[in-house]
Short mmCIF file of C-alpha atoms in Angstrom, two decimals:
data_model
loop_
_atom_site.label_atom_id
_atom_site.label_comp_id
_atom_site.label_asym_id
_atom_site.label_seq_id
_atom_site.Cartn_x
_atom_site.Cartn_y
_atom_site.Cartn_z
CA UNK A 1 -51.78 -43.91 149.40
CA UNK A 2 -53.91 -43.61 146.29
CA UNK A 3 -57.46 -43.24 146.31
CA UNK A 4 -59.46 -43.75 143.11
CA UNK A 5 -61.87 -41.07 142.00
CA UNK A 6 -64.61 -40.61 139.21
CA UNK A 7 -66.14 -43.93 138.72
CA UNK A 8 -69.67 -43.54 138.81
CA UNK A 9 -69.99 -42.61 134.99
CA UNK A 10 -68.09 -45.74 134.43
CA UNK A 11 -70.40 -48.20 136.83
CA UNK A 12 -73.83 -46.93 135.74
CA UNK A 13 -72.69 -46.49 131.87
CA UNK A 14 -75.74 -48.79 130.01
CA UNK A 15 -72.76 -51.03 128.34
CA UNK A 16 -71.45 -51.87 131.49
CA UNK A 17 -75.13 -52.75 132.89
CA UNK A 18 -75.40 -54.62 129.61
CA UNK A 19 -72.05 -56.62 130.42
CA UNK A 20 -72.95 -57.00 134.29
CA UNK A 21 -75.99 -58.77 132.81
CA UNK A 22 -74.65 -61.39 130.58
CA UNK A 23 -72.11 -62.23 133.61
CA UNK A 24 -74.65 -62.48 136.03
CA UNK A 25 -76.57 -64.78 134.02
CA UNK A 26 -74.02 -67.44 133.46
CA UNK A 27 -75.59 -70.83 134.02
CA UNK A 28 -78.45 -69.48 134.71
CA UNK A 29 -80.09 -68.06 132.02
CA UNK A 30 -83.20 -70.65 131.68
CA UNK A 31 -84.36 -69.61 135.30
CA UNK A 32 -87.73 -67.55 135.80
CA UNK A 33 -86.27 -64.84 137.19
CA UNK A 34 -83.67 -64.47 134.59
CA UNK A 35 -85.65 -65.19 131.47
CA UNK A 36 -88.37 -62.67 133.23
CA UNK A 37 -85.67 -59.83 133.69
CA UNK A 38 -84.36 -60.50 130.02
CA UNK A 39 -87.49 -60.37 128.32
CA UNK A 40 -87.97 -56.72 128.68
CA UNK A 41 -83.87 -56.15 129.20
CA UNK A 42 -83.69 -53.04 128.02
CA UNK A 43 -86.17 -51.35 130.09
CA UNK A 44 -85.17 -53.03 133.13
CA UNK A 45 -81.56 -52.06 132.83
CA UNK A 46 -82.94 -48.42 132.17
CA UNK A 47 -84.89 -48.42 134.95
CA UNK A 48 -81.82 -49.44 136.81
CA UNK A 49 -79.78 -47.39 135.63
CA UNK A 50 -82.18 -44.38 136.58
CA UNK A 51 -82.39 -45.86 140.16
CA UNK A 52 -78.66 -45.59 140.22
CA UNK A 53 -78.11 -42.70 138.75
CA UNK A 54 -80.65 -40.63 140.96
CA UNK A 55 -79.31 -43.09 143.95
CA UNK A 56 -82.85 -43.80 144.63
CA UNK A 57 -81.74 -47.61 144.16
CA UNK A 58 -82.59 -50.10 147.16
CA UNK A 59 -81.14 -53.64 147.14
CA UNK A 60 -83.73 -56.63 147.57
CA UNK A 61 -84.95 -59.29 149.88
CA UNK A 62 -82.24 -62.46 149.76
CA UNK A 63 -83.68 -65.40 149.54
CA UNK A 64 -81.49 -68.20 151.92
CA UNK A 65 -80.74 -71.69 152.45
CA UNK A 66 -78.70 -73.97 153.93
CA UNK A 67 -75.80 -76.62 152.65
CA UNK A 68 -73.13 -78.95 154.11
CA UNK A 69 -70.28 -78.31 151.99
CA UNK A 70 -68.81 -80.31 154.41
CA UNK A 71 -69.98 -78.30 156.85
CA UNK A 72 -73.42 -76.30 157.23
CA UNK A 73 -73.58 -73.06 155.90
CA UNK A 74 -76.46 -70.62 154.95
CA UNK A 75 -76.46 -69.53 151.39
CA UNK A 76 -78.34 -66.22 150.29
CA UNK A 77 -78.96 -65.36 146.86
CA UNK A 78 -79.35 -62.13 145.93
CA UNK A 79 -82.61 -61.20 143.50
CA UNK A 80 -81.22 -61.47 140.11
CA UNK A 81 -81.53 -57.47 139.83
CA UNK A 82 -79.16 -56.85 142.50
CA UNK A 83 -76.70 -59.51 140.94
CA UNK A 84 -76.59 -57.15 137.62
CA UNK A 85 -75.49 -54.40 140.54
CA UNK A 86 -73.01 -56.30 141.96
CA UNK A 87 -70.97 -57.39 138.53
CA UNK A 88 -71.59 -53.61 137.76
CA UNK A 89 -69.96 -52.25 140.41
CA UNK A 90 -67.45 -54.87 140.52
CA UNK A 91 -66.43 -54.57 136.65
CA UNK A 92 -64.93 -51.41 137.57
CA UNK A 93 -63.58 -51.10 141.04
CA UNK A 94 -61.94 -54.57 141.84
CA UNK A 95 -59.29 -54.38 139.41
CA UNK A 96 -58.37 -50.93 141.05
CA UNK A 97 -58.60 -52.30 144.60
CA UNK A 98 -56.75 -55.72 143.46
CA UNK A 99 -53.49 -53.42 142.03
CA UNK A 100 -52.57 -53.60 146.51
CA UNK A 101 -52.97 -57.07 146.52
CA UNK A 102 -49.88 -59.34 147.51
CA UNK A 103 -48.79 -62.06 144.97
CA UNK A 104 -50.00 -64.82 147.39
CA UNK A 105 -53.42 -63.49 147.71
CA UNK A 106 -55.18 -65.88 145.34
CA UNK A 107 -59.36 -66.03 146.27
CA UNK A 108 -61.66 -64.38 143.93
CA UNK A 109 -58.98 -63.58 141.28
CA UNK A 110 -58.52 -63.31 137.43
CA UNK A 111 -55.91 -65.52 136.89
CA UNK A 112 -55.09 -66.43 140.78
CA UNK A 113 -57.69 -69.34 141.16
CA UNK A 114 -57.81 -73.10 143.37
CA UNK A 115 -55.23 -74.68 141.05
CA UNK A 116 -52.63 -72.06 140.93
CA UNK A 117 -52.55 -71.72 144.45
CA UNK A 118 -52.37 -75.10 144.85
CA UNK A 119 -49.22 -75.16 143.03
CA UNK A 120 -47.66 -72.40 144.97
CA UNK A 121 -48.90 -74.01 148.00
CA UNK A 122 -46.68 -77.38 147.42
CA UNK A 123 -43.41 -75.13 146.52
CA UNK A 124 -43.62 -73.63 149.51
CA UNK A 125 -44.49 -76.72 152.23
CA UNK A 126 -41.98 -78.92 150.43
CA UNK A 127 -39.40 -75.85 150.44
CA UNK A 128 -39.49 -75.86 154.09
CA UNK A 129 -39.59 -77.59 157.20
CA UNK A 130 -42.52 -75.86 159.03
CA UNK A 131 -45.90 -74.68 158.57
CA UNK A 132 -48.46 -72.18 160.34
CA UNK A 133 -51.35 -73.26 159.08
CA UNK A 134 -54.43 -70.78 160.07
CA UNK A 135 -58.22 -70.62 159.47
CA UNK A 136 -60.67 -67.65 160.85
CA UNK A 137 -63.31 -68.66 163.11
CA UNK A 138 -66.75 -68.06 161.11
CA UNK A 139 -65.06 -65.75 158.61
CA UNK A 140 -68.02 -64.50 156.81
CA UNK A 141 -70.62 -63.95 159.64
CA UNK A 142 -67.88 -61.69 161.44
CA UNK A 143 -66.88 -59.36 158.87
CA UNK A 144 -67.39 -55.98 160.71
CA UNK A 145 -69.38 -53.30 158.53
CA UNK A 146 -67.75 -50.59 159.80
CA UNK A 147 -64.31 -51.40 159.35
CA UNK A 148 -65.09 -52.62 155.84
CA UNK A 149 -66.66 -49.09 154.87
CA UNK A 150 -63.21 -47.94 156.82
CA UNK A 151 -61.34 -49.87 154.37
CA UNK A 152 -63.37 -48.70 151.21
CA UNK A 153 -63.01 -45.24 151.90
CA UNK A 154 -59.22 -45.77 152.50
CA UNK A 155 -58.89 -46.41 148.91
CA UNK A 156 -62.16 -44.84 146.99
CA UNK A 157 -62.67 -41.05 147.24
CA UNK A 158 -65.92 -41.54 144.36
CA UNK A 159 -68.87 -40.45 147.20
CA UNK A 160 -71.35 -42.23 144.56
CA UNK A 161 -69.48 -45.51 144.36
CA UNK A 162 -69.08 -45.99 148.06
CA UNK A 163 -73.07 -44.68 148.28
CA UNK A 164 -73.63 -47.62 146.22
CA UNK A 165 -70.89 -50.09 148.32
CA UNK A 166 -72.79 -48.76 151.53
CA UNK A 167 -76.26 -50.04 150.17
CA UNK A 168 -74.83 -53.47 149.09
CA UNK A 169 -73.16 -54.01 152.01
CA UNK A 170 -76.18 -52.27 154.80
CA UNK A 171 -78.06 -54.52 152.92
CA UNK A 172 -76.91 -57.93 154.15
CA UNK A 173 -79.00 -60.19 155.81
CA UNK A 174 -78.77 -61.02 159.21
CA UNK A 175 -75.88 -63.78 159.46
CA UNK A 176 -75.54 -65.85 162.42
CA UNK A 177 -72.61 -65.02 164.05
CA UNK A 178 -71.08 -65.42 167.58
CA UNK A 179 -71.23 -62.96 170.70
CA UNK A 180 -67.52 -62.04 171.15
CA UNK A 181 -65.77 -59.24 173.02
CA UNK A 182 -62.79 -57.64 171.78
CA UNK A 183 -60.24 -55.37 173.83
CA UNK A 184 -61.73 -51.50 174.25
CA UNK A 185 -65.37 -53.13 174.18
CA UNK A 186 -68.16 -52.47 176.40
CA UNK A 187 -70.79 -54.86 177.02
CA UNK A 188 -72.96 -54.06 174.29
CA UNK A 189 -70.71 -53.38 172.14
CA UNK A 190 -70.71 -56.76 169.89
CA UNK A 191 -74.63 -56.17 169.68
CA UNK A 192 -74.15 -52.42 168.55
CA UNK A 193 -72.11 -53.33 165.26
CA UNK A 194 -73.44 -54.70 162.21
CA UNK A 195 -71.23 -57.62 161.16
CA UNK A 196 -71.75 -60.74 158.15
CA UNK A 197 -71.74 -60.54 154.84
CA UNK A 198 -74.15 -63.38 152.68
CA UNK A 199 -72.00 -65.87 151.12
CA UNK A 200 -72.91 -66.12 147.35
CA UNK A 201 -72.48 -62.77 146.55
CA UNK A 202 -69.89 -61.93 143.76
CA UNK A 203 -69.36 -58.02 146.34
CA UNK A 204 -68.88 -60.18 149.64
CA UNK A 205 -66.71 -62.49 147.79
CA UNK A 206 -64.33 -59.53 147.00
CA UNK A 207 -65.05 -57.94 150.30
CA UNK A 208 -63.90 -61.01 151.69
CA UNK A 209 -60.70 -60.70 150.07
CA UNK A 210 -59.95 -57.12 150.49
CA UNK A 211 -60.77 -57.15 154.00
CA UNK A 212 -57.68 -59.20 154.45
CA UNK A 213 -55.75 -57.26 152.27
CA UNK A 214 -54.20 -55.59 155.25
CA UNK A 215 -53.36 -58.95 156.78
CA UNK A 216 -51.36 -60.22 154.14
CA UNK A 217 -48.89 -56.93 153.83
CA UNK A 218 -48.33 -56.94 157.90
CA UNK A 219 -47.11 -60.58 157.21
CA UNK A 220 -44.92 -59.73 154.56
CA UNK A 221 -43.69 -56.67 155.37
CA UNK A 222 -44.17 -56.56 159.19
CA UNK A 223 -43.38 -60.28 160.00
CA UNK A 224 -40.67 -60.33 156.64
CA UNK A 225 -41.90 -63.72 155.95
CA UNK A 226 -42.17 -63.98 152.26
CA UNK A 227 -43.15 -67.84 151.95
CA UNK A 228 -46.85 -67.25 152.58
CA UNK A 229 -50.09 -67.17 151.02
CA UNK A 230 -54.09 -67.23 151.64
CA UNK A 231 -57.26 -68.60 150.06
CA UNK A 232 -59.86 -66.29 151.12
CA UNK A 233 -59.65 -66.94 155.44
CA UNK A 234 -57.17 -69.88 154.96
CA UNK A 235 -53.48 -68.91 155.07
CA UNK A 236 -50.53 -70.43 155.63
CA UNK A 237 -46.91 -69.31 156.71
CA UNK A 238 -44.10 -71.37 156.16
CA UNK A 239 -40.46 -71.38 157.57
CA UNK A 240 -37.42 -73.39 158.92
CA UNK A 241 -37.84 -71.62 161.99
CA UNK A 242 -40.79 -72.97 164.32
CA UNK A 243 -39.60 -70.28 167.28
CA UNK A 244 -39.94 -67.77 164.22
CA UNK A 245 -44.15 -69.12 163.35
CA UNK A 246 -44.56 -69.20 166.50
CA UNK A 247 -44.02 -65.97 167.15
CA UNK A 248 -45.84 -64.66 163.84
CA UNK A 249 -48.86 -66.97 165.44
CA UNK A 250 -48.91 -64.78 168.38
CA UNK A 251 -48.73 -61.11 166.17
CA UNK A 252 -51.24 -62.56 163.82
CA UNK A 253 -53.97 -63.13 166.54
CA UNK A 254 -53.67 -59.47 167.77
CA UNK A 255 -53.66 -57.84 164.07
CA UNK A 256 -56.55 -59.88 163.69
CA UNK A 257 -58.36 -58.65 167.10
CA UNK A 258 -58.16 -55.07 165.11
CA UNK A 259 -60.46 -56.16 162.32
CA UNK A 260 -62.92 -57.86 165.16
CA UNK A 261 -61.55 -61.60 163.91
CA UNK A 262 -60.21 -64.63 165.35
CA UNK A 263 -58.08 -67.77 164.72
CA UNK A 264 -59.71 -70.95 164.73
CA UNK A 265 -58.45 -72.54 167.75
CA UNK A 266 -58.47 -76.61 166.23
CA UNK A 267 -57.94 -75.08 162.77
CA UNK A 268 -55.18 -73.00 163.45
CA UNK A 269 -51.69 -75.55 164.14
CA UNK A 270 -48.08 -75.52 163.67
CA UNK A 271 -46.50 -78.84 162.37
CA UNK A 272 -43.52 -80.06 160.10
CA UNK A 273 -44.86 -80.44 156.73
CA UNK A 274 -43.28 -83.64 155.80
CA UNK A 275 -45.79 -85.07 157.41
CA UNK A 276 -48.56 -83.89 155.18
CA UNK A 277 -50.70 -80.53 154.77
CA UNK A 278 -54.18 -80.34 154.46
CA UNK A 279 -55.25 -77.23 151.28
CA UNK A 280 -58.01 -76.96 148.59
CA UNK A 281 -59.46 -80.57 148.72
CA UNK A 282 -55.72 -82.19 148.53
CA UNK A 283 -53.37 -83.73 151.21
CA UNK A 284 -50.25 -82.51 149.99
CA UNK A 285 -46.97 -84.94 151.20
CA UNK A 286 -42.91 -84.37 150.31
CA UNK A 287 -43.38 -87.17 147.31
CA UNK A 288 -46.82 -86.97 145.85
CA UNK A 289 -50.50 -84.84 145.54
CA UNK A 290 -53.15 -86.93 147.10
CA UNK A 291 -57.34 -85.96 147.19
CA UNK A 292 -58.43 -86.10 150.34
CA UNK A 293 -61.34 -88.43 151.33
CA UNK A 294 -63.56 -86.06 152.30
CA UNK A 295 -63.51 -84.28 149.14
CA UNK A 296 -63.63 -87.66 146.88
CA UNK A 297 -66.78 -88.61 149.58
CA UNK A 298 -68.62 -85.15 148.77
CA UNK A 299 -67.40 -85.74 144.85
CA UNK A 300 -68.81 -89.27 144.48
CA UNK A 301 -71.97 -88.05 146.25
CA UNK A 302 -72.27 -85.12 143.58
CA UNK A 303 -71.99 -88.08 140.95
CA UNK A 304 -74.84 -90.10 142.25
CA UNK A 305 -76.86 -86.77 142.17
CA UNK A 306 -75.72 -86.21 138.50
CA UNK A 307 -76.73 -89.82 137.50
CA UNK A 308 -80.20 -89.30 138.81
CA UNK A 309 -80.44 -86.16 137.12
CA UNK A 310 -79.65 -87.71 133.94
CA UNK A 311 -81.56 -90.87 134.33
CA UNK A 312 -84.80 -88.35 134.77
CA UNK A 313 -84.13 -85.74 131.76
CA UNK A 314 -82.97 -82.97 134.40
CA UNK A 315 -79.79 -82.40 133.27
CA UNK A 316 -78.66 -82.75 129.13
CA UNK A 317 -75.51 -84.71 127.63
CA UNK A 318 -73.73 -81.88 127.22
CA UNK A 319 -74.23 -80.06 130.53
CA UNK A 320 -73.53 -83.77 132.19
CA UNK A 321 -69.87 -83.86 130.14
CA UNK A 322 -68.94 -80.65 131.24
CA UNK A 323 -69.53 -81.22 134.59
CA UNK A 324 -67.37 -84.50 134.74
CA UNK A 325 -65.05 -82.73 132.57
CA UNK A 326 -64.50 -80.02 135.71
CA UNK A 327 -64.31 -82.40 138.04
CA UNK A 328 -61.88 -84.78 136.29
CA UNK A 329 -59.33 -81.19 135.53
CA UNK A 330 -59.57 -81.10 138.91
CA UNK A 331 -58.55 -84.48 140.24
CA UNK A 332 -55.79 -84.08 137.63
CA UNK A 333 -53.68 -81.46 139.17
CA UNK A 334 -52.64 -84.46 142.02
CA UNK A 335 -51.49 -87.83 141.36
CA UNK A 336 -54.37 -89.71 141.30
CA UNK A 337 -54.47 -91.38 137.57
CA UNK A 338 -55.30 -94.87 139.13
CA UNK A 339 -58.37 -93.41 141.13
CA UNK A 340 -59.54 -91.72 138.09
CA UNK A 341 -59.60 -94.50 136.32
CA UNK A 342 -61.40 -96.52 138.91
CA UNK A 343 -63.59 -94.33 139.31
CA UNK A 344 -64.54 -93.88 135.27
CA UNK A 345 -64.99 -97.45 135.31
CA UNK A 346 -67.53 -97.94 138.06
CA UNK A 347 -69.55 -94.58 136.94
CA UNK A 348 -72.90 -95.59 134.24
CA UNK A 349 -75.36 -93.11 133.24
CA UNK A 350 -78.41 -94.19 131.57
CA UNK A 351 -81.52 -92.60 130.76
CA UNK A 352 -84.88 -94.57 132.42
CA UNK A 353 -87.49 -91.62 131.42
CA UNK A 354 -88.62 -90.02 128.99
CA UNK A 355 -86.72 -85.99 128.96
CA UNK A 356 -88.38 -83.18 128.89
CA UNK A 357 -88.16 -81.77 125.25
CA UNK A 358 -86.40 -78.51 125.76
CA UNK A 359 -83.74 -80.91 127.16
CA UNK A 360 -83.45 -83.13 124.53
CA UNK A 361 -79.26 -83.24 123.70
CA UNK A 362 -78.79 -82.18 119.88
#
């Protein structure tokens, strides 16, 4: 197995700090924080590059909040500093780490994103008769810290690198996860071990991936079944065989037991697919690409925000066309001209105050 070696020079270098920045301030560059860090740029990312180098660097307080995206989930966003750290770091390790991922690993990937797995995704269920459809119960919050480091170390022999992994990743705020007992456990044992990673950062989105990498090779080359794939905790396996998923079903939930996970017991069903499969925001069926109503609810609700937004000067022309323009890409890749259209039709926006001037559209 290869481990990967002499990195540091690479993740502190001051033109990959310089990169890490401009990535981590995509979108947002017009926020306080932001403009605040950028205005003296140069001395802050020489001040944290110094912090790095003498590993005297500390990650800061998160600041969270909660969505329902359908359901409710706590977001926690990193200081801006610490996002600079994370593309850093990330710049130079993932695409090491992502050279032992499987082809149907597709979260968090260069070139592996929602609509290309979403593709592969309607091969496969209309290629075959059955599908083992499988979701892990609170995913994020029960990401064990030790087995991640485990993991890390498995692959990285660069002590300064996994220093700096070891500080993003002791540095996660408390998540709210579930008291749960695995086999070889005492009693306190689910209280002794640090577990959750924040969701919104760019590391615990790639942690999140990686610490399934394992997963998705025992399923290909332990369970030979080469019709599967996984967006981040949802994977699917697909076969003629139900005996055969059901089977893989029952391997799965004790390969997950060893990384301290577990299936979601509604979430996690075996069914023929030509009834219909739930992935991504679409219903896919044997004959067509539907969106399902959930996702078009939460998507017509984001619209109403948007038109308010405009109609008060909080949001420019531009910004407003590029967000319908995302959205409509996206409703694209099913069949759902007609409801596009419908939906263009009944959509108005229309100023009704004055904008603030640094918003005015050119």
């Amino acid at each position: 197995m290869k481990r990967y070696g002499r990195l540091w020079t690479q993740i502190i270098a001051f033109e990959n700090l310089l990169q890490a920045a401009k990535q981590a301030q995509r979108q947002k560059r017009y926020r306080e924080n932001v403009l605040e860090f950028n205005y003296n740029i140069e001395s802050e990312l020489l001040r944290l590059q110094h912090e790095l180098s003498t590993q005297t660097y500390r990650p800061g307080p998160y600041r969270s909040f909660m969505i329902h995206d359908p359901k409710l989930r706590m977001i926690s966003a990193a200081p801006y500093r610490d996002r600079v750290v994370h593309h850093a770091v990330c710049n130079v390790v993932v695409p090491l780490l992502e050279r032992s991922f499987v082809r149907g690993s597709y979260a968090n990937r260069t070139g592996y994103g929602t609509h290309r797995a979403l593709k592969h995704f309607t091969r496969l269920a209309r290629r075959h008769r059955y599908i083992l459809q499988c979701d892990i119960r609170r995913y994020f919050p029960s990401i064990d810290h030790t087995i991640l480091k485990t993991q890390l170390r498995r692959k990285l022999k660069c002590q300064p690198t996994l220093w700096l992994l070891d500080q993003i990743i002791d540095g996660s705020n408390d998540q709210d996860s579930d008291v749960v007992h695995f086999p070889g456990d005492s009693l306190l044992s689910p209280l002794e071990r640090r577990r959750g990673l924040p969701i919104g950062n760019l590391t615990s989105q790639f942690f999140a991936n990686f610490y399934l990498n394992g997963l998705d090779h025992f399923i290909a080359e332990k369970l030979t079944i080469g019709a599967y794939l996984r967006y981040v905790d949802d994977f699917a396996l697909f076969s003629d065989s139900k005996p055969q998923l059901i089977q893989a079903q029952h391997q799965i939930h004790h390969y997950l037991a060893s990384l301290r996970l577990r299936l979601h017991p509604a979430k996690t069903q075996i069914f023929e697919t030509q009834h219909g499969v739930n992935f991504v925001g679409f219903r896919v069926l044997p004959d067509r690409l539907r969106v399902r109503n959930d996702n078009l609810y939460r998507a017509r609700r984001r619209c109403k925000q948007l038109q308010k937004a405009y109609a008060h000067g909080d949001i420019t022309l531009p910004a407003l066309i590029t967000r319908l323009q995302s959205w409509e890409a996206h409703l694209a890749h099913g069949d759902t001209y007609r409801l596009r259209q419908r939906i263009w039709q009944q959509l108005l926006f229309q100023r009704h105050a004055t904008p603030n001037p640094s918003q005015e559209e050119n």
